[in-house]
Each structure stands twice: as C-alpha cells, then as structure tokens.
CSV table of C-alpha atoms in Angstrom, one decimal:
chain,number,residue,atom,x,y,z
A,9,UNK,CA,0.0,0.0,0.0
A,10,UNK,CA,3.2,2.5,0.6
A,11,UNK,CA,4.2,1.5,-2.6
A,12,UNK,CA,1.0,2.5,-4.4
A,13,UNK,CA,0.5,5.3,-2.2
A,14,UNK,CA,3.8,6.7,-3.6
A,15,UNK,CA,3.3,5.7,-7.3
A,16,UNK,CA,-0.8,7.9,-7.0
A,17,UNK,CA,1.6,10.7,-5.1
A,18,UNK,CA,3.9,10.5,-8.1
A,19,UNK,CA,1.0,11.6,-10.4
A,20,UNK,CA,2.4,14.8,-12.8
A,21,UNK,CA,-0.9,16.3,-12.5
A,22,UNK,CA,-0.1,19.9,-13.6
A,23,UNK,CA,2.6,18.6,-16.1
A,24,UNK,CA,0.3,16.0,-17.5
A,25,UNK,CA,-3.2,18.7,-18.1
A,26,UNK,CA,-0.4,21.2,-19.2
A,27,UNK,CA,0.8,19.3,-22.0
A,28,UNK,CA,-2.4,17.5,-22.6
A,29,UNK,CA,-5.4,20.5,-22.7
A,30,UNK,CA,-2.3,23.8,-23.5
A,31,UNK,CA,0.2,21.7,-25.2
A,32,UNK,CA,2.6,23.3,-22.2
A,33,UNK,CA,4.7,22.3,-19.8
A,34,UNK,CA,4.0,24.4,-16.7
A,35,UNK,CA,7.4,23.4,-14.8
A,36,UNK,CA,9.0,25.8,-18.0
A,37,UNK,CA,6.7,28.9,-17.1
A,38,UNK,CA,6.0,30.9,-13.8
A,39,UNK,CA,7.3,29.5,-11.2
A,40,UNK,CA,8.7,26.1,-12.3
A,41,UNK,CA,6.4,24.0,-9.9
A,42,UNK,CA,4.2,21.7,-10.9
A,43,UNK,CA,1.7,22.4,-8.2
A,44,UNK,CA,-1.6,23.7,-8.5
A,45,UNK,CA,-0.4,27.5,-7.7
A,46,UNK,CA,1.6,27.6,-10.9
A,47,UNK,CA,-0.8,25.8,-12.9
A,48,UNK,CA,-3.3,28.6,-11.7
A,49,UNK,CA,-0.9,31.2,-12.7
A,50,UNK,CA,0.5,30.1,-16.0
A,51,UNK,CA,-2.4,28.3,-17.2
A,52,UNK,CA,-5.6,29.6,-15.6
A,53,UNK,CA,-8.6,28.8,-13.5
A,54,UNK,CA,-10.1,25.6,-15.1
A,55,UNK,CA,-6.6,24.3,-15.7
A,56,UNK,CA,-5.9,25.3,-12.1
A,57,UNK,CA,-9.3,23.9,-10.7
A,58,UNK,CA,-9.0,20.5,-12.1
A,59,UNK,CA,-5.0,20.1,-11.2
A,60,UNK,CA,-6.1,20.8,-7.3
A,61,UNK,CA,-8.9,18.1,-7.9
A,62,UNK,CA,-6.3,15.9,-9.0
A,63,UNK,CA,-3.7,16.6,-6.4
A,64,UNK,CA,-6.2,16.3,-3.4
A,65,UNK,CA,-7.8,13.3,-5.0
A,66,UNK,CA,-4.4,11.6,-5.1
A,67,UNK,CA,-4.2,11.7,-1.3
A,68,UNK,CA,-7.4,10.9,-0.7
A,69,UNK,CA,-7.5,7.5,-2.7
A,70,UNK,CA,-4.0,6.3,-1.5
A,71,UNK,CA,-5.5,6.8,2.5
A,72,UNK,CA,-8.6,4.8,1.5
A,73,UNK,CA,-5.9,2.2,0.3
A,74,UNK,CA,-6.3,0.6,3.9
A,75,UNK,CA,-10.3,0.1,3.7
A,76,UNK,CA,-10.2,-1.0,0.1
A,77,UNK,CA,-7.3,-3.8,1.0
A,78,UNK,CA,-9.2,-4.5,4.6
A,79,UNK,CA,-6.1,-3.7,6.2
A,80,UNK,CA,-5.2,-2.3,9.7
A,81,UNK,CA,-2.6,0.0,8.6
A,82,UNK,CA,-3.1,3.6,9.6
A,83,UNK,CA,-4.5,5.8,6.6
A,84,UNK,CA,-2.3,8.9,7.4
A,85,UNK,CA,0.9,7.0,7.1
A,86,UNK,CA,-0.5,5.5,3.5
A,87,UNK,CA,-1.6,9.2,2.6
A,88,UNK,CA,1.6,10.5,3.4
A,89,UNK,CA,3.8,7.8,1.0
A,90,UNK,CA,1.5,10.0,-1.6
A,91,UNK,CA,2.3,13.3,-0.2
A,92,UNK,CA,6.9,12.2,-0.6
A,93,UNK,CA,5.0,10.9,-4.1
A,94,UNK,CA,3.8,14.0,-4.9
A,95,UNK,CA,7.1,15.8,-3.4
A,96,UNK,CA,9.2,13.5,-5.2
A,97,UNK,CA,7.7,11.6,-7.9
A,98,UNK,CA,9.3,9.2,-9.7
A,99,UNK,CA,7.4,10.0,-13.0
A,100,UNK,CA,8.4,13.8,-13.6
A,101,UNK,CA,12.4,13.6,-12.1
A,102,UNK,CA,11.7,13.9,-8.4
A,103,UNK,CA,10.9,17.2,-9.0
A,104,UNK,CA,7.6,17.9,-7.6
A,105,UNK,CA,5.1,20.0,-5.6
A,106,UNK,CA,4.9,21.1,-2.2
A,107,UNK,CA,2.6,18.8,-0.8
A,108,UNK,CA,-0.2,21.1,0.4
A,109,UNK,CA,-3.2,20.0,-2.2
A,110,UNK,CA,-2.4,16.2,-1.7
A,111,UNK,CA,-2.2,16.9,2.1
A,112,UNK,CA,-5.5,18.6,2.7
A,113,UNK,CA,-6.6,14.8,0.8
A,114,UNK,CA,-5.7,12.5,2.9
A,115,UNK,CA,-7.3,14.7,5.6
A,116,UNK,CA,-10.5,14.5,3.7
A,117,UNK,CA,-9.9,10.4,4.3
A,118,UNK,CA,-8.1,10.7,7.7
A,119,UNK,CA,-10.0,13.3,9.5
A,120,UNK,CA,-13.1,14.8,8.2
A,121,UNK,CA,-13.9,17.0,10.3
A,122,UNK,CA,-10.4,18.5,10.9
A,123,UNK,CA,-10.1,18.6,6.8
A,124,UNK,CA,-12.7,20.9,6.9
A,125,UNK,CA,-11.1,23.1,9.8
A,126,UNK,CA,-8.4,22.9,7.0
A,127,UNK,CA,-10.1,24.3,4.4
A,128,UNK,CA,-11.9,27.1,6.2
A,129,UNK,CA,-8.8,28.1,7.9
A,130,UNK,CA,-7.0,28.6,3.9
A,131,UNK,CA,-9.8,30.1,2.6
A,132,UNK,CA,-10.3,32.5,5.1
A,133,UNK,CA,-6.6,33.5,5.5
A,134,UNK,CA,-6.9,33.1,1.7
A,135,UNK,CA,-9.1,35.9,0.9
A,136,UNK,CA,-7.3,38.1,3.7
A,137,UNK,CA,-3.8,37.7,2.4
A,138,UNK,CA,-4.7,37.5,-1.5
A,139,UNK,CA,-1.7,34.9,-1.6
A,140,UNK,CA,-1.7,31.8,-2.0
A,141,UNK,CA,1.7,30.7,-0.7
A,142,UNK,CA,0.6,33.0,2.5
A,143,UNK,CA,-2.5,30.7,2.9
A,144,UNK,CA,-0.6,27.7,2.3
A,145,UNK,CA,2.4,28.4,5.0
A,146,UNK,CA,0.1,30.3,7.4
A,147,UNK,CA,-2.3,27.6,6.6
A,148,UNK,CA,-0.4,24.8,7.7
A,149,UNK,CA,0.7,26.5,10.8
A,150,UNK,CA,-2.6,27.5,12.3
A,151,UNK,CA,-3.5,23.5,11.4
A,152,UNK,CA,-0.8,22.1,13.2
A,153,UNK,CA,-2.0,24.4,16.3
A,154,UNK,CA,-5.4,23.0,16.2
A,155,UNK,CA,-4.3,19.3,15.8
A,156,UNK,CA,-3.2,19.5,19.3
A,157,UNK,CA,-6.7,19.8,20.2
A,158,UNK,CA,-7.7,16.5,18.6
A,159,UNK,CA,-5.3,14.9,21.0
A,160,UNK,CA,-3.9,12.8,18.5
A,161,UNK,CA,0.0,12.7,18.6
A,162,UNK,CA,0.1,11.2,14.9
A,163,UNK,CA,-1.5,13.2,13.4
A,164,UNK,CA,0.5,16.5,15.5
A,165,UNK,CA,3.7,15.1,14.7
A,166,UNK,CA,2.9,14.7,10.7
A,167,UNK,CA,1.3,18.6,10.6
A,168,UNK,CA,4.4,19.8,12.3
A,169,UNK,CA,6.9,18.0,9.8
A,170,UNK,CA,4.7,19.4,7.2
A,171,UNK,CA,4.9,22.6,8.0
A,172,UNK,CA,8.5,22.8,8.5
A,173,UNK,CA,8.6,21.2,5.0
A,174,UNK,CA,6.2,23.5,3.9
A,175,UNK,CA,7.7,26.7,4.8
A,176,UNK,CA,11.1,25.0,3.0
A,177,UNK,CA,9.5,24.9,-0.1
A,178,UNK,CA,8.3,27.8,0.2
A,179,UNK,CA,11.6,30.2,0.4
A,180,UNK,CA,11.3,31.4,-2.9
A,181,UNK,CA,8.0,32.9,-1.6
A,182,UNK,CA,8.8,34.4,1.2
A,183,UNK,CA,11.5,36.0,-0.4
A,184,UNK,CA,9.0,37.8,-2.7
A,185,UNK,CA,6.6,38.2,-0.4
A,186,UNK,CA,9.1,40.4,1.5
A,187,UNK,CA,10.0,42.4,-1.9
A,188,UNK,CA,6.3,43.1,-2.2
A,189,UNK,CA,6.6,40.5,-5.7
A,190,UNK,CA,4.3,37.9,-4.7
A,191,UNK,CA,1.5,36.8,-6.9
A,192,UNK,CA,-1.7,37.8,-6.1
A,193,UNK,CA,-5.2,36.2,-6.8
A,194,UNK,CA,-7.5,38.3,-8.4
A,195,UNK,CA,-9.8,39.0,-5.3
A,196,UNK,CA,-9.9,39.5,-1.4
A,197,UNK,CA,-8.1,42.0,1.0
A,198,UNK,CA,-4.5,41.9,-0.1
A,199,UNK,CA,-5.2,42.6,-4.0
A,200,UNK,CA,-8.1,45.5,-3.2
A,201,UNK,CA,-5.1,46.8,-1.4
A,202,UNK,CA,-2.2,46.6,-3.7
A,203,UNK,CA,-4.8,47.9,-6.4
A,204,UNK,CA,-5.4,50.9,-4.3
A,205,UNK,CA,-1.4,51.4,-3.8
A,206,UNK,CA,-1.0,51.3,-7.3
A,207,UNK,CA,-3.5,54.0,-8.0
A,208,UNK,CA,-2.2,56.2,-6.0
C-alpha cells in the first residue's frame, strides 16, 4: 500500500493537463512548480481547478488504500507515502510540488472534520492575504495548532513535519513576499489593497 500510495503521489498532475489540454509544460513557465499555484498562474482557473482536484484526490485515494485492502494499517501513514510521491515523484524527475493539495486529501480520508477546519482556515486567510503561498504556509501553521486539540500525537507530529517542509519549499516565496513580488489572486483584501497602492 506504501508502494502504491507513492506511485498515486507521483502523479504529474499539472505537467500531465499542461501538455495534454495547453500543449505546455508548466514546470517551463511561472514558477517552475508543478503544483496547482503555478498551474493557476501560468495556465488559468479551469486548468488550475481541475489540477487541485487531482492533487487532493491523489491523497485521498491512497489513504482509502487501507479500507479498500481490509487492512489495519493507519491511513495517514498510507496518505503520506503520496504526499513524498507528490514531493518526489518518480514520474516527472523527483521534482515535484509542495505537498499542500495532496495533504488537505488524505485529511479528507483521515479526519473529516479537521479537513474541513483545513479548508476554512485557507480560505479565510486566503481571501485576507490574496496569496496563496501566504495561505498555504500560514495555513499549515494555524492546522498544526489546532491538531493538538484533537489529541492525536500522529497526526500532531505529521502537521508539524509538514509545516517545517512547507515553509522549506516555500523560500522562494517568502523572499518575494518580502519584496512586495508575490502573486496575487484576483480578489480578497491583499489585491483591493495593492490595487489601491498602485492608483495612488
């Protein structure tokens, strides 16, 4: 099940609707990352829409792994041989995303309720920050917080060594983000304001 876990992580989703709907390969645009943010950016909304599906959907099927084998083994530690898949996946050079879509899946699988804590908590900081790297990093931090509330030292421990990684991956951001550079979604608090800025 680790094994498949990692080979549905490994998925190219952004590379694979790139080149299949555009006839592009987002990793040469943008950013360079794979991930849904870049796809977003270099490809647009529907391109963008259906890589997140994809992405979260290839967590979520490698932690029902254990349910559809009949098998004891805990579903977080399935869903995160897809989340190092998805990191590092064997089909596109080991050069992959940064784990946050395929995350939020297996949470979908793992912890209902606590995925959608997840997804309120991104959203909301979301639409305040106008970033999506912000709502990612900040994302996973506030997340981690709350999993100490569930009481459940698993799951504590694998939100803290994803936000760590997180933030990691995320350098190139923050640098920008510093420089006043980041990319901005086209709506919520941070873009009316840089809008405003740049009428002035």
């Amino acid at each position: 099940m680790l094994i498949i876990g990692y080979f549905l992580g490994s998925i190219p989703s952004g590379v694979w609707i790139g080149k299949l709907m555009y006839g592009k390969d987002v990793r040469n645009y943008g950013s360079g990352n794979m991930g849904t943010t870049n796809t977003f950016r270099v490809l647009g909304k529907k391109a963008g829409t259906i890589v997140l599906l994809m992405d979260m959907f290839k967590g979520t099927l490698a932690a029902l792994l254990p349910f559809l084998f009949h098998s004891t083994a805990d579903p977080l530690l399935i869903g995160l041989a897809a989340i190092i898949g998805h990191v590092f996946p064997i089909f596109a050079g080991f050069k992959g995303g940064k784990a946050v879509a395929t995350s939020v899946g297996v949470l979908l699988v793992y912890n209902p309720i606590f995925f959608v804590i997840a997804w309120v908590i991104f959203l909301v900081t979301l639409y305040i920050s106008s970033m999506v790297s912000v709502a990612s990093m900040l994302g996973f931090l506030l997340i981690t917080i709350v999993s100490f509330f569930f009481k459940d030292a698993l799951l504590s421990v694998v939100a803290i060594a994803l936000t760590i990684f997180v933030f990691v991956r995320h350098y190139g951001n923050i640098e920008r983000i510093k420089n006043g550079t980041e990319n901005m979604v086209p709506f919520g608090l941070g873009y009316k304001h840089r809008q405003q800025k740049q009428h002035k």
